[in-house]
Short mmCIF file of C-alpha atoms in Angstrom, two decimals:
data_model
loop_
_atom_site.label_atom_id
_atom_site.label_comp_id
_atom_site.label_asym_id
_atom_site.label_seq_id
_atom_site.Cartn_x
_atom_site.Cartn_y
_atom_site.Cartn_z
CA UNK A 298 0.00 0.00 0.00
CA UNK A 299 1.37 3.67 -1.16
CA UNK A 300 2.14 5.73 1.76
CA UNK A 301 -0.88 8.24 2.46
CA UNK A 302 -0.12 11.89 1.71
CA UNK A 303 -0.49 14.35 4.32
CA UNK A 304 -0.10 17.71 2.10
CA UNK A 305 -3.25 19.75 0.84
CA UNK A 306 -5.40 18.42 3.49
CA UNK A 307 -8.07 20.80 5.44
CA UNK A 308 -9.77 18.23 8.03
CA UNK A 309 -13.61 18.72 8.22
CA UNK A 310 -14.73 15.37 8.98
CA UNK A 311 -13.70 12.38 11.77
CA UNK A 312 -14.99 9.00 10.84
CA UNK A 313 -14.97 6.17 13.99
CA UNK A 314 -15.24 2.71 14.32
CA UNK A 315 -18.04 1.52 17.26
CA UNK A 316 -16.90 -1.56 18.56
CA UNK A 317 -13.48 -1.37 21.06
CA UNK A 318 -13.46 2.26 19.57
CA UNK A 319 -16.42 4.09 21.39
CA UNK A 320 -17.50 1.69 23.12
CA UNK A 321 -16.15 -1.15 24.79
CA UNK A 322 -18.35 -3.76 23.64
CA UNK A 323 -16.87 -7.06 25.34
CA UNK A 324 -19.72 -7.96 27.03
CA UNK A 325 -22.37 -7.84 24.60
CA UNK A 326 -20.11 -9.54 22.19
CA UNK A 327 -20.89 -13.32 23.45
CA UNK A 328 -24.47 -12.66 22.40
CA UNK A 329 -23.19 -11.87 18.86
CA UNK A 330 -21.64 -15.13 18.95
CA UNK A 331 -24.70 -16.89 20.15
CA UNK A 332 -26.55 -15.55 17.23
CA UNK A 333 -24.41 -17.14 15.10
CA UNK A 334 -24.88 -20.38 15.95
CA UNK A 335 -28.87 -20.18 15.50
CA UNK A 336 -30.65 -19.94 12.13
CA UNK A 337 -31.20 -16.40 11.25
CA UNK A 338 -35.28 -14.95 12.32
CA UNK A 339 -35.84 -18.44 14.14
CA UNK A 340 -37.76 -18.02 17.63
CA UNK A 341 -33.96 -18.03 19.41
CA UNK A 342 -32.37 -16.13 16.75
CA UNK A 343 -35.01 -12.94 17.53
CA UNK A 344 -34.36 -14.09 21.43
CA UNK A 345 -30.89 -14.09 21.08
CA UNK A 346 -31.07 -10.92 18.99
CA UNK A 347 -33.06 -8.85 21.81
CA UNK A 348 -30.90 -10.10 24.29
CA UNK A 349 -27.86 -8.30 22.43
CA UNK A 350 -29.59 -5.11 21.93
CA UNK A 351 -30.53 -5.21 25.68
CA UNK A 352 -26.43 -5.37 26.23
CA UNK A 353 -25.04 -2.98 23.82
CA UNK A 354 -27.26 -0.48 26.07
CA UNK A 355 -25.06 -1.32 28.44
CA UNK A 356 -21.98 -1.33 26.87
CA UNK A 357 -19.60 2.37 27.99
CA UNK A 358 -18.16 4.43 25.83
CA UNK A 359 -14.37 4.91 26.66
CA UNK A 360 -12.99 7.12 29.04
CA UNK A 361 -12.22 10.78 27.45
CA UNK A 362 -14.89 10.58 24.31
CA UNK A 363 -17.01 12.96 25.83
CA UNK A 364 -14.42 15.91 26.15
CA UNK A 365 -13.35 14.73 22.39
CA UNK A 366 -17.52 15.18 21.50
CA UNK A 367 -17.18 18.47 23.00
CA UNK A 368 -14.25 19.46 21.05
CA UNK A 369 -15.82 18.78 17.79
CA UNK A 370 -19.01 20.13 18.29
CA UNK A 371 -16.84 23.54 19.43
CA UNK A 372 -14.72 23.59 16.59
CA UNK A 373 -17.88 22.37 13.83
CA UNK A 374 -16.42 19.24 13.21
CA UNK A 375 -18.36 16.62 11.28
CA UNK A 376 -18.29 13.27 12.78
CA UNK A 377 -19.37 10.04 11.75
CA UNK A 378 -19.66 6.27 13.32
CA UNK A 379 -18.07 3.66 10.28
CA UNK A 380 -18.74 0.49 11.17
CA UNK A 381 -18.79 -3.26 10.11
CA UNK A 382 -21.63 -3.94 12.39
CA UNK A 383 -25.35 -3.19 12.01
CA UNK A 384 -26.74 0.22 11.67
CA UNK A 385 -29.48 -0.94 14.18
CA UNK A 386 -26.68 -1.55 16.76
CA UNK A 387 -25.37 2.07 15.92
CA UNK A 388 -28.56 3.36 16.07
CA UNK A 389 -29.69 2.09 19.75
CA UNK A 390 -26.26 2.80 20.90
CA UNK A 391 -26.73 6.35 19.84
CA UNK A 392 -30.18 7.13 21.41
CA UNK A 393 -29.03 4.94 24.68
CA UNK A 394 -26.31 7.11 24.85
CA UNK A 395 -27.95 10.60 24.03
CA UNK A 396 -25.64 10.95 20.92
CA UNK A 397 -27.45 12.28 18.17
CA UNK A 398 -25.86 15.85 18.28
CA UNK A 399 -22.52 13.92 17.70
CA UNK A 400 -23.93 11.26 15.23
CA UNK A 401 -27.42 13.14 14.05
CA UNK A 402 -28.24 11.13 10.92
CA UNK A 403 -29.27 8.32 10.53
CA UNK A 404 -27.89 6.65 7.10
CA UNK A 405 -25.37 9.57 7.00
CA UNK A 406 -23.90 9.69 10.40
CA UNK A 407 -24.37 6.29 11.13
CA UNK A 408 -22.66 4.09 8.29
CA UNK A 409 -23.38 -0.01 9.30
CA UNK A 410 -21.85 -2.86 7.16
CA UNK A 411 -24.38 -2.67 4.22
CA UNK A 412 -24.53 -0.59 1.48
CA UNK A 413 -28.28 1.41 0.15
CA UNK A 414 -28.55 -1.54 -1.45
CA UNK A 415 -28.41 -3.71 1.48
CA UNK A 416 -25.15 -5.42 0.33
CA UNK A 417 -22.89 -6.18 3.17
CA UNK A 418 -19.74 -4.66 2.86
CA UNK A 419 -16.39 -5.98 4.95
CA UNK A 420 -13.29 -3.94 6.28
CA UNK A 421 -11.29 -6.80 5.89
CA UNK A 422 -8.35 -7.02 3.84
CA UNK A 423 -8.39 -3.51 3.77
CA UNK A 424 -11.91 -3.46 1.21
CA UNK A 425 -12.65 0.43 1.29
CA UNK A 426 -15.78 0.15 0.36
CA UNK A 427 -17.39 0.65 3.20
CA UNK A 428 -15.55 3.94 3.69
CA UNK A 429 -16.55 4.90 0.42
CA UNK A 430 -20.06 4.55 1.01
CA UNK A 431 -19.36 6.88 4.05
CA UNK A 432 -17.80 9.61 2.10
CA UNK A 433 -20.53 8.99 -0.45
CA UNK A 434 -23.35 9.64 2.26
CA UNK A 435 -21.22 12.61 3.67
CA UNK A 436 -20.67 14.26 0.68
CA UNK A 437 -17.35 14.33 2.00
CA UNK A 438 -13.51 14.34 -0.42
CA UNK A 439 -11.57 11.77 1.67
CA UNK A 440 -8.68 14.18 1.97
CA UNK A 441 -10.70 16.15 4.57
CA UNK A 442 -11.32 13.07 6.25
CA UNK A 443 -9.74 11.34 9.53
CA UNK A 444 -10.50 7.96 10.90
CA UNK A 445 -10.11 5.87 13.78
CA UNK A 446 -10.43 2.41 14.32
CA UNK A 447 -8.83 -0.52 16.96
CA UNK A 448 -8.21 -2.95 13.92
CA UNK A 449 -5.79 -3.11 11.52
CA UNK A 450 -8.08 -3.27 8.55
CA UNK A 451 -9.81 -0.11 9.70
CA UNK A 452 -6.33 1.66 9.04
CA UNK A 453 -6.29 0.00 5.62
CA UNK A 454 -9.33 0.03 4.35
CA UNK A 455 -9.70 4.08 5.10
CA UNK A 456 -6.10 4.78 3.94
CA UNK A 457 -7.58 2.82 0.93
CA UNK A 458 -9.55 4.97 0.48
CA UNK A 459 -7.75 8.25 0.19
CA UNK A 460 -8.20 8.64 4.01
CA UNK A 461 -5.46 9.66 6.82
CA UNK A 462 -5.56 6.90 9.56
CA UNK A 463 -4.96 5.92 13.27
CA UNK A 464 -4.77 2.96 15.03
CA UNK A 465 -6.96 3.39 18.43
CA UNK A 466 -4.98 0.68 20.91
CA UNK A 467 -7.29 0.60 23.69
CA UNK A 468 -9.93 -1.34 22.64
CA UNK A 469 -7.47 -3.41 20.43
CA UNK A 470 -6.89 -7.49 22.02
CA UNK A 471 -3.06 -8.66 22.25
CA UNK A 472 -2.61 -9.78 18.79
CA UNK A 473 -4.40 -7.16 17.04
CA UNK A 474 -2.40 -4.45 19.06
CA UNK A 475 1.08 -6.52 17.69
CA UNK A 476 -0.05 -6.15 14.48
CA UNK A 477 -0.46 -2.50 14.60
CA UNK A 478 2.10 -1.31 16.80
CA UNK A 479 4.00 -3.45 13.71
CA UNK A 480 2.31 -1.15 10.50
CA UNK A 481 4.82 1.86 9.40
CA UNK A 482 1.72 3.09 7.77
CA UNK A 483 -0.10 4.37 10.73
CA UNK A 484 0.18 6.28 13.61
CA UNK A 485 -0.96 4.10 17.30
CA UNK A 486 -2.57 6.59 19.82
CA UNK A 487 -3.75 4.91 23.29
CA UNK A 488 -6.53 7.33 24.76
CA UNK A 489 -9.22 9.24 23.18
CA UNK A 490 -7.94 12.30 24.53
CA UNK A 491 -5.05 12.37 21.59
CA UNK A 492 -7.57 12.84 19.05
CA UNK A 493 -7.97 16.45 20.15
CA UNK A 494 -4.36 16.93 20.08
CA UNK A 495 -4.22 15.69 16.65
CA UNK A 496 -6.92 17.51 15.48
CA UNK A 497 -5.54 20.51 16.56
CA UNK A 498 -2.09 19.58 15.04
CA UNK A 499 -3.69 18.84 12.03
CA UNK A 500 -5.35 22.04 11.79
CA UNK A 501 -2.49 24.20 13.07
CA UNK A 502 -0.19 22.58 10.55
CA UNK A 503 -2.87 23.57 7.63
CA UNK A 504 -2.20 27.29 8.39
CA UNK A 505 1.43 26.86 8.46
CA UNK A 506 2.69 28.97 5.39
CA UNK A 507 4.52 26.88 3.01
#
């Protein structure tokens, strides 16, 4: 993968990923697995299904994202959820959470793993797809864009598409966090909290004269 350019850029937009990125989502995550193992609308599956929605209500966001919220809502910062789960997740999330200032839009602000055409688009591999639907829905040129994720194939996917990355460690397991610590493409931050320091790097170095 080319090495992403950082020159000509004037960041409007932040683009996250929602699970182990705003929310730490281990404990809802065994009744995504249970789902998995039942046949999809069956009696358990809808069971199953409830019971997961119940949990990702109570599922935290990560320390310091509310003082980031703050900071782009200050400074008219766009910000979008980009994620390869569902949209309905995103969506209760959001209300449970009293989010919709942040992330107002449904469809445009909230970006799930399908497509308007219901086709389920993957991060894996670095597919940017999904991140072009994003920018698509945004109305957004990726070189205004940053994202966020705590996988490697969120890095690569949005640097695939035309989009400056970070890895996000915290909500990263031990393998995953190898794997990124190991990519010369992208920067690591550990804590929310940096992504106000680089957004005001980023910034400051746009009105640096050349």
């Amino acid at each position: 993968m080319a090495k992403q350019k950082t020159i000509n850029r004037d960041y409007k937009t932040v683009l996250f990923d929602y699970d182990g990125t705003l929310f730490d989502t281990v404990e809802a995550d065994q009744y995504v697995t249970r789902q998995k193992t039942l046949r999809r609308f069956s009696p358990e599956w809808v069971q199953a299904r409830k019971e997961y929605l119940e949990h990702v209500k109570q599922c935290p966001l990560y320390d310091g994202w509310h003082q980031v919220f703050e900071y782009i809502k200050a400074n008219n910062i766009q910000a979008a959820i980009v994620s390869g789960n569902n949209r309905e997740v995103l969506n209760v999330a959001v209300r449970t959470f009293g989010l919709q200032e942040i992330f107002p839009k449904d469809k445009i602000n909230r970006i799930g793993c399908k497509d308007a055409t219901g086709r389920r688009i993957r991060k894996r591999g670095g597919n940017p797809a999904l991140f072009e639907y994003a920018l698509k829905q945004l109305k957004e040129d990726p070189t205004h864009v940053l994202a966020f994720g705590n996988e490697l194939c969120d890095a690569q996917a949005a640097g695939n598409a035309g989009i400056k990355a970070y890895h996000c460690l915290w909500g990263a397991d031990a393998d995953e966090k190898e794997l990124m610590l190991a990519d010369p493409e992208h920067k690591c931050i550990t804590s929310p909290l940096q992504i106000i320091d680089i957004l005001r790097s980023e910034v400051n170095s746009q009105n640096q004269p050349a």
